[in-house]
Short mmCIF file of C-alpha atoms in Angstrom, two decimals:
data_model
loop_
_atom_site.label_atom_id
_atom_site.label_comp_id
_atom_site.label_asym_id
_atom_site.label_seq_id
_atom_site.Cartn_x
_atom_site.Cartn_y
_atom_site.Cartn_z
CA MET X 1 0.00 0.00 0.00
CA THR X 2 1.44 3.36 -1.04
CA LYS X 3 1.99 5.80 1.82
CA THR X 4 1.30 9.48 1.12
CA ALA X 5 1.07 12.68 3.11
CA GLY X 6 -2.59 12.00 3.94
CA PRO X 7 -5.85 13.58 2.74
CA LEU X 8 -5.47 16.71 4.92
CA SER X 9 -1.98 17.47 3.67
CA GLY X 10 -1.61 21.22 3.23
CA LEU X 11 -3.73 22.18 6.26
CA ARG X 12 -1.96 23.69 9.26
CA VAL X 13 -3.44 23.28 12.76
CA LEU X 14 -2.39 25.29 15.80
CA GLU X 15 -3.30 23.21 18.85
CA LEU X 16 -3.73 24.97 22.19
CA GLY X 17 -4.83 23.38 25.45
CA SER X 18 -4.10 20.08 27.13
CA PHE X 19 -5.56 16.85 28.52
CA ILE X 20 -7.67 14.70 26.26
CA ALA X 21 -10.47 16.24 24.18
CA GLY X 22 -8.50 18.90 22.31
CA PRO X 23 -5.29 16.88 21.91
CA PHE X 24 -7.18 13.80 20.65
CA ALA X 25 -8.84 15.95 18.00
CA GLY X 26 -5.39 17.22 17.08
CA GLN X 27 -4.11 13.64 16.90
CA LEU X 28 -6.84 12.70 14.43
CA LEU X 29 -6.20 15.73 12.24
CA GLY X 30 -2.51 14.88 12.26
CA ASP X 31 -3.30 11.25 11.44
CA TYR X 32 -5.01 12.49 8.28
CA GLY X 33 -1.99 14.51 7.19
CA ALA X 34 -2.51 17.99 8.65
CA GLU X 35 0.54 19.77 10.06
CA VAL X 36 -0.18 20.13 13.78
CA LEU X 37 1.77 22.70 15.81
CA LYS X 38 1.17 21.96 19.48
CA VAL X 39 1.70 24.95 21.76
CA GLU X 40 2.66 23.86 25.28
CA SER X 41 3.57 25.72 28.44
CA THR X 42 7.27 26.40 28.91
CA GLY X 43 7.26 24.66 32.29
CA ALA X 44 5.89 21.12 32.31
CA GLY X 45 4.04 21.10 28.98
CA ASP X 46 0.83 19.19 28.42
CA SER X 47 -0.26 17.17 31.46
CA MET X 48 -0.80 14.22 29.11
CA ARG X 49 2.97 13.77 29.16
CA ARG X 50 2.56 12.32 32.65
CA TRP X 51 -1.02 10.95 32.47
CA GLY X 52 -1.98 7.30 33.01
CA VAL X 53 0.55 4.47 33.01
CA THR X 54 4.10 5.84 32.90
CA VAL X 55 7.53 4.30 32.18
CA ASP X 56 10.69 6.30 32.87
CA GLY X 57 8.40 9.13 33.99
CA GLU X 58 6.71 9.43 30.58
CA SER X 59 3.13 8.48 29.77
CA LEU X 60 2.64 5.52 27.47
CA TRP X 61 -0.30 7.49 26.06
CA TRP X 62 1.85 10.45 25.02
CA PRO X 63 3.54 8.91 21.94
CA SER X 64 0.07 8.31 20.47
CA ILE X 65 -2.02 11.34 21.49
CA ALA X 66 0.81 13.69 20.48
CA ARG X 67 1.86 11.79 17.37
CA ASN X 68 2.56 13.69 14.17
CA LYS X 69 2.74 16.96 16.16
CA LYS X 70 5.46 19.59 16.50
CA SER X 71 5.98 20.83 20.06
CA VAL X 72 6.31 24.61 20.40
CA ALA X 73 6.90 25.83 23.96
CA ILE X 74 5.37 29.28 24.60
CA ASP X 75 4.19 30.95 27.81
CA LEU X 76 0.63 31.94 26.89
CA ARG X 77 0.18 33.93 30.09
CA ARG X 78 2.66 36.57 29.00
CA PRO X 79 1.93 39.27 26.40
CA GLU X 80 5.04 38.33 24.42
CA GLY X 81 3.83 34.73 24.23
CA GLN X 82 0.35 35.80 23.18
CA ASP X 83 1.87 37.92 20.43
CA LEU X 84 3.80 34.88 19.16
CA VAL X 85 0.60 32.81 19.05
CA ARG X 86 -1.17 35.53 17.06
CA LYS X 87 1.68 35.40 14.56
CA LEU X 88 1.36 31.62 14.31
CA ALA X 89 -2.43 31.87 13.96
CA ALA X 90 -1.92 34.25 11.04
CA GLU X 91 -0.28 31.35 9.20
CA ALA X 92 -2.69 28.62 10.35
CA ASP X 93 -5.86 27.21 8.84
CA ILE X 94 -7.26 25.96 12.13
CA VAL X 95 -6.77 26.92 15.77
CA LEU X 96 -7.92 24.16 18.14
CA GLU X 97 -8.36 24.90 21.84
CA ASN X 98 -9.97 23.41 24.94
CA PHE X 99 -9.50 26.06 27.63
CA ARG X 100 -12.38 27.21 29.78
CA PRO X 101 -14.52 29.70 27.81
CA GLY X 102 -13.29 33.25 28.27
CA THR X 103 -9.63 32.29 28.61
CA LEU X 104 -8.71 33.11 25.02
CA ALA X 105 -10.46 36.48 25.24
CA LYS X 106 -8.47 37.29 28.37
CA TRP X 107 -5.28 36.58 26.42
CA GLY X 108 -6.34 38.51 23.34
CA LEU X 109 -6.60 35.28 21.34
CA ASP X 110 -10.34 35.01 20.81
CA TYR X 111 -11.96 34.80 17.39
CA PRO X 112 -12.25 38.56 16.76
CA ALA X 113 -8.54 38.96 17.49
CA LEU X 114 -7.43 35.97 15.43
CA SER X 115 -9.74 36.67 12.49
CA GLU X 116 -8.36 40.19 12.33
CA VAL X 117 -4.92 38.81 11.49
CA ASN X 118 -6.32 35.86 9.49
CA PRO X 119 -9.90 36.13 8.16
CA ARG X 120 -9.71 32.51 6.91
CA VAL X 121 -8.84 31.01 10.30
CA ILE X 122 -11.21 28.45 11.80
CA LEU X 123 -11.28 28.53 15.61
CA VAL X 124 -12.43 25.21 17.11
CA HIS X 125 -13.50 25.25 20.76
CA VAL X 126 -13.90 22.14 22.91
CA SER X 127 -15.31 22.74 26.40
CA GLY X 128 -17.53 21.13 28.98
CA PHE X 129 -20.67 23.19 28.33
CA GLY X 130 -20.02 25.23 25.18
CA GLN X 131 -19.21 28.89 24.62
CA THR X 132 -22.71 30.18 25.48
CA GLY X 133 -25.46 29.42 27.99
CA PRO X 134 -25.74 29.71 31.77
CA ARG X 135 -23.06 27.08 32.47
CA SER X 136 -20.59 28.06 29.76
CA GLY X 137 -18.08 29.40 32.28
CA ASP X 138 -18.13 26.29 34.48
CA ALA X 139 -15.32 23.76 34.54
CA GLY X 140 -16.44 20.61 32.79
CA PHE X 141 -14.57 17.34 32.54
CA GLY X 142 -15.50 14.41 30.32
CA SER X 143 -17.05 12.50 33.21
CA VAL X 144 -19.46 15.37 33.90
CA GLY X 145 -20.34 15.50 30.22
CA GLU X 146 -21.09 11.78 30.28
CA ALA X 147 -23.40 12.30 33.25
CA MET X 148 -25.29 15.28 31.79
CA GLY X 149 -25.29 13.84 28.28
CA GLY X 150 -27.33 10.89 29.54
CA ILE X 151 -25.04 7.97 28.84
CA ARG X 152 -24.12 7.29 32.47
CA HIS X 153 -27.80 6.80 33.32
CA THR X 154 -28.01 3.99 30.77
CA THR X 155 -24.67 2.30 31.58
CA GLY X 156 -24.42 -0.55 34.06
CA ASN X 157 -26.76 -2.94 35.85
CA PRO X 158 -30.26 -1.80 36.85
CA ASP X 159 -29.80 -2.63 40.53
CA LEU X 160 -26.49 -0.76 40.89
CA PRO X 161 -25.39 2.89 40.56
CA PRO X 162 -24.40 4.13 37.10
CA THR X 163 -21.00 2.97 35.86
CA ARG X 164 -18.54 4.43 33.43
CA SER X 165 -16.69 3.04 30.47
CA GLY X 166 -13.06 2.16 31.10
CA VAL X 167 -11.97 4.86 28.64
CA SER X 168 -12.52 8.63 28.46
CA LEU X 169 -15.66 8.37 26.39
CA GLY X 170 -16.96 11.95 26.77
CA ASP X 171 -13.64 13.53 25.84
CA SER X 172 -13.19 11.22 22.87
CA LEU X 173 -16.69 11.88 21.53
CA ALA X 174 -16.11 15.63 21.81
CA ALA X 175 -12.85 15.23 19.89
CA LEU X 176 -14.64 13.33 17.12
CA PHE X 177 -17.28 16.05 16.78
CA ALA X 178 -14.50 18.65 16.82
CA VAL X 179 -12.90 16.95 13.82
CA ILE X 180 -16.25 16.63 12.03
CA GLY X 181 -17.01 20.30 12.68
CA THR X 182 -13.54 21.32 11.55
CA LEU X 183 -13.88 19.50 8.25
CA ALA X 184 -17.35 21.00 7.69
CA ALA X 185 -15.96 24.50 8.32
CA VAL X 186 -13.02 23.86 5.99
CA HIS X 187 -15.46 22.86 3.26
CA GLU X 188 -17.62 25.93 3.82
CA ARG X 189 -14.53 28.15 3.73
CA SER X 190 -13.73 26.84 0.26
CA VAL X 191 -17.00 28.45 -0.84
CA SER X 192 -17.15 31.63 1.26
CA GLY X 193 -13.43 32.27 1.71
CA ARG X 194 -14.03 33.01 5.39
CA GLY X 195 -13.32 31.18 8.61
CA GLN X 196 -15.68 30.78 11.56
CA GLU X 197 -15.92 29.34 15.06
CA VAL X 198 -16.79 25.72 15.78
CA ASP X 199 -18.25 25.23 19.26
CA VAL X 200 -18.17 21.68 20.70
CA ALA X 201 -19.56 20.98 24.18
CA ILE X 202 -18.66 17.64 25.74
CA TYR X 203 -22.14 17.05 27.18
CA GLU X 204 -23.67 17.74 23.74
CA ALA X 205 -21.29 15.34 22.03
CA VAL X 206 -22.49 12.64 24.42
CA ALA X 207 -26.17 13.62 24.12
CA ALA X 208 -25.94 13.41 20.33
CA LEU X 209 -25.42 9.64 20.67
CA MET X 210 -28.47 9.05 22.85
CA GLU X 211 -30.72 7.93 19.99
CA SER X 212 -34.45 8.51 20.62
CA THR X 213 -34.27 8.68 24.42
CA MET X 214 -35.87 12.15 24.60
CA ALA X 215 -38.75 11.15 22.35
CA ASP X 216 -39.13 7.81 24.13
CA HIS X 217 -39.63 9.70 27.41
CA ALA X 218 -41.66 12.70 26.19
CA ILE X 219 -44.02 10.87 23.86
CA GLY X 220 -43.72 7.15 24.54
CA GLY X 221 -43.62 7.46 28.32
CA VAL X 222 -40.49 5.28 28.48
CA THR X 223 -37.34 6.43 30.24
CA ARG X 224 -34.44 4.26 29.19
CA GLY X 225 -32.29 3.07 32.04
CA ARG X 226 -29.54 0.60 32.86
CA THR X 227 -30.04 -2.86 31.39
CA GLY X 228 -26.68 -4.55 31.96
CA SER X 229 -25.24 -6.41 28.99
CA VAL X 230 -28.43 -6.39 26.89
CA LEU X 231 -30.86 -4.03 25.23
CA PRO X 232 -34.48 -4.58 26.30
CA LYS X 233 -36.53 -6.62 23.82
CA VAL X 234 -33.48 -7.33 21.62
CA ALA X 235 -32.60 -11.03 21.72
CA PRO X 236 -30.47 -12.94 21.45
CA SER X 237 -27.67 -10.39 21.70
CA ASN X 238 -25.59 -11.06 24.77
CA VAL X 239 -22.29 -12.31 26.11
CA TYR X 240 -22.14 -16.07 26.55
CA PRO X 241 -19.66 -18.27 28.48
CA THR X 242 -17.36 -20.92 27.02
CA SER X 243 -15.73 -24.05 28.43
CA ASP X 244 -12.31 -22.35 28.59
CA GLY X 245 -13.51 -19.35 30.59
CA ALA X 246 -13.71 -16.87 27.72
CA GLU X 247 -16.68 -14.64 26.92
CA VAL X 248 -18.12 -14.41 23.43
CA LEU X 249 -20.70 -11.92 22.24
CA ILE X 250 -23.27 -13.39 19.86
CA ALA X 251 -25.59 -11.00 17.99
CA ALA X 252 -28.39 -13.08 16.46
CA ASN X 253 -31.39 -10.85 17.09
CA ALA X 254 -32.51 -10.63 13.44
CA ASP X 255 -35.01 -13.37 12.59
CA THR X 256 -32.95 -14.85 9.74
CA VAL X 257 -29.77 -14.84 11.81
CA PHE X 258 -31.56 -16.43 14.77
CA ARG X 259 -32.68 -19.23 12.50
CA ARG X 260 -29.06 -19.84 11.47
CA LEU X 261 -28.03 -19.89 15.12
CA CYS X 262 -30.68 -22.52 15.89
CA VAL X 263 -29.32 -24.70 13.10
CA ALA X 264 -25.78 -24.25 14.45
CA MET X 265 -26.95 -25.35 17.89
CA GLY X 266 -28.67 -28.42 16.48
CA ARG X 267 -32.00 -26.98 17.64
CA PRO X 268 -33.72 -25.86 14.42
CA GLU X 269 -37.15 -26.33 16.04
CA LEU X 270 -36.51 -23.27 18.25
CA ALA X 271 -36.84 -21.02 15.21
CA ASP X 272 -40.44 -22.21 14.78
CA ASP X 273 -41.39 -22.00 18.44
CA PRO X 274 -43.99 -19.17 18.86
CA LYS X 275 -41.98 -17.86 21.84
CA PHE X 276 -38.87 -17.32 19.71
CA ALA X 277 -39.83 -17.29 16.03
CA GLU X 278 -40.13 -13.50 15.70
CA HIS X 279 -38.35 -10.49 17.13
CA GLY X 280 -41.14 -9.35 19.47
CA PRO X 281 -41.89 -12.62 21.28
CA ARG X 282 -38.18 -13.45 21.38
CA GLY X 283 -37.54 -10.18 23.21
CA ASP X 284 -40.31 -10.97 25.68
CA ASN X 285 -38.65 -14.32 26.39
CA MET X 286 -35.07 -13.03 26.43
CA ALA X 287 -34.01 -14.74 29.67
CA GLU X 288 -35.24 -18.13 28.51
CA ILE X 289 -33.51 -18.10 25.12
CA ASP X 290 -30.30 -16.71 26.64
CA ALA X 291 -30.27 -19.61 29.11
CA VAL X 292 -30.63 -22.12 26.25
CA ILE X 293 -27.82 -20.51 24.27
CA GLY X 294 -25.56 -20.20 27.33
CA ALA X 295 -25.97 -23.87 28.18
CA TRP X 296 -24.88 -24.74 24.63
CA THR X 297 -21.90 -22.36 24.45
CA ARG X 298 -20.51 -23.76 27.71
CA THR X 299 -19.85 -27.05 25.92
CA MET X 300 -17.25 -25.48 23.57
CA THR X 301 -14.05 -23.50 23.76
CA ALA X 302 -14.12 -19.95 22.48
CA ASP X 303 -12.25 -20.93 19.31
CA GLU X 304 -14.68 -23.77 18.62
CA LEU X 305 -17.68 -21.52 19.21
CA LEU X 306 -16.34 -18.74 16.99
CA LYS X 307 -15.59 -21.21 14.19
CA THR X 308 -19.13 -22.58 14.44
CA MET X 309 -20.57 -19.06 14.30
CA GLU X 310 -18.41 -18.22 11.28
CA ASP X 311 -19.45 -21.38 9.46
CA ASN X 312 -23.11 -20.57 10.01
CA GLY X 313 -23.00 -16.84 9.26
CA VAL X 314 -23.81 -15.69 12.80
CA PRO X 315 -22.09 -12.45 13.95
CA ALA X 316 -19.91 -13.14 16.99
CA GLY X 317 -16.75 -11.95 18.62
CA ARG X 318 -14.64 -12.62 21.69
CA ILE X 319 -14.62 -9.95 24.40
CA TYR X 320 -11.13 -8.60 23.74
CA THR X 321 -8.47 -7.42 26.13
CA ALA X 322 -5.46 -5.42 24.93
CA ALA X 323 -3.54 -8.69 24.66
CA ASP X 324 -6.16 -10.05 22.25
CA MET X 325 -5.95 -6.91 20.11
CA LEU X 326 -2.17 -7.14 19.89
CA ALA X 327 -2.32 -10.80 18.85
CA ASP X 328 -5.26 -10.63 16.44
CA PRO X 329 -4.34 -11.25 12.77
CA HIS X 330 -7.21 -9.06 11.53
CA TYR X 331 -5.89 -6.09 13.54
CA ALA X 332 -2.47 -6.73 12.01
CA ALA X 333 -3.80 -7.08 8.46
CA ARG X 334 -5.60 -3.75 8.76
CA ASP X 335 -2.57 -1.89 10.23
CA MET X 336 -4.47 -1.34 13.44
CA VAL X 337 -1.39 -1.84 15.61
CA VAL X 338 1.53 0.52 15.00
CA GLU X 339 4.73 0.82 17.02
CA LEU X 340 5.83 4.29 18.08
CA VAL X 341 9.39 4.38 19.43
CA ASN X 342 9.57 6.93 22.22
CA ARG X 343 12.64 8.95 23.22
CA PHE X 344 13.82 6.18 25.56
CA GLY X 345 13.88 3.68 22.71
CA THR X 346 10.76 1.84 23.84
CA ALA X 347 8.51 0.58 21.02
CA VAL X 348 5.08 1.66 22.26
CA PRO X 349 2.13 -0.07 20.51
CA ALA X 350 -0.79 2.15 19.55
CA THR X 351 -3.89 1.96 17.39
CA GLY X 352 -3.50 2.71 13.72
CA VAL X 353 -5.23 5.39 11.67
CA VAL X 354 -9.03 5.20 11.33
CA PRO X 355 -10.58 5.27 8.76
CA LYS X 356 -8.58 3.76 5.89
CA PHE X 357 -8.15 5.68 2.62
CA SER X 358 -7.85 4.01 -0.79
CA ARG X 359 -5.47 6.60 -2.34
CA THR X 360 -4.26 9.00 0.32
CA THR X 361 -3.01 6.54 2.92
CA PRO X 362 -1.16 8.55 5.60
CA GLN X 363 2.43 7.89 6.56
CA THR X 364 3.12 5.74 9.64
CA PRO X 365 2.57 8.03 12.65
CA VAL X 366 5.58 9.73 14.23
CA PRO X 367 5.58 9.49 18.06
CA GLY X 368 4.86 12.50 20.25
CA PRO X 369 7.81 14.92 20.55
CA ILE X 370 9.74 16.05 23.58
CA LEU X 371 8.73 19.42 25.03
CA GLY X 372 9.81 22.33 22.87
CA ASP X 373 11.48 20.16 20.25
CA HIS X 374 10.29 22.35 17.35
CA THR X 375 10.01 25.78 19.00
CA ARG X 376 12.89 27.46 17.24
CA GLN X 377 12.11 25.99 13.82
CA VAL X 378 8.42 26.94 13.89
CA LEU X 379 8.96 30.45 15.26
CA ALA X 380 11.65 31.15 12.69
CA GLU X 381 9.60 29.89 9.76
CA LEU X 382 6.17 31.25 10.68
CA ALA X 383 6.71 34.12 13.14
CA GLY X 384 9.92 35.58 11.71
CA ILE X 385 11.86 35.25 14.97
CA ASP X 386 15.56 35.77 14.14
CA GLU X 387 18.60 34.92 16.26
CA SER X 388 18.69 38.18 18.20
CA ARG X 389 15.00 38.11 19.09
CA TRP X 390 15.15 34.41 19.94
CA ALA X 391 17.84 34.91 22.57
CA ASP X 392 15.76 37.57 24.34
CA LEU X 393 12.59 35.48 24.31
CA GLU X 394 14.30 32.37 25.63
CA SER X 395 16.26 34.20 28.31
CA THR X 396 13.06 35.69 29.75
CA GLY X 397 11.21 32.35 29.66
CA VAL X 398 8.65 33.26 27.01
CA THR X 399 9.83 30.38 24.82
CA PHE X 400 11.85 27.23 25.26
CA GLN X 401 13.84 25.09 22.84
CA ALA X 402 14.56 21.49 23.78
CA PRO X 403 18.28 20.77 23.94
CA SER X 404 19.60 18.78 21.00
#
């Protein structure tokens, strides 16, 4: 497969902010070929450098979430640093930020200020509650967005408090909508010639995935809640045990697929039983059919069960851990595991680029840089900072260049 610069080659992104939502959006844009200039504080840089599991003091997440980015260390709290960012924004297509609303205005880096130096710039905001509304100024983490967006209420077992996913779902959803909004604004700019603001609120990104829950409640009188590992009235679609202790999800809730499952089990008569023959009655008798299927799956290993499902055209998959992902030949065949060698020489596995492109396949990602690794290069090329000015800026702590 030919590797190219990626479909967003030619776009320049100035990434401000830290933690997950903004930087993940920047990672995705960089995955697709955009040039991403990541502005970090001159002290410790992005907190993601030390977030989660660390080895040698560096996060194992950092090589991935900061991949394909250039690190530019600038003190945004100083007027000289703010002036440098305005110069960089003048040469950027997109400015991506996830500070609390009002912060950019305080620094003279809000949309009116940036559009004055670059009318084509697209300013993408990611925040807890959006740039407007009564709670716009409140701090808002991904977990709060998941709560207010409704997904926590529907996650977990009905007799227990709400649970969370084991990943930062709210932040990641906001990042995805930030990328979608960015690409929509880039397209519109090709027509109008003007930039605009893109306003992503984490709680709204979560709420957008909540299907018809509002209508179900307001009109149907049904408030969706926690239902464990199943969806009410959708059967069979559950996780079933195997003889070797694995867990396999089987999704056979469509009538034709259920019939194929019955044949695979050696119980074709179940597909004609009035309790199970059609979707509605089968949902009403979910517990009974799940018990029948579970008793059958316990007689086989996971590999045997999956082979039987494959042979009979029944969708199924093992509940994967990270170890399963790393060992899976389909992941490997689709370039879904890439190795990013960090500055200590450790090959850090990470997920590949999603989606795949038929012509403009991006280059293999480059791992996240050390703090300030590209400061001097970027400021010289885009902000016109020469040797004499550089020395003054660095000596006063406005900028920082990583030692070679």
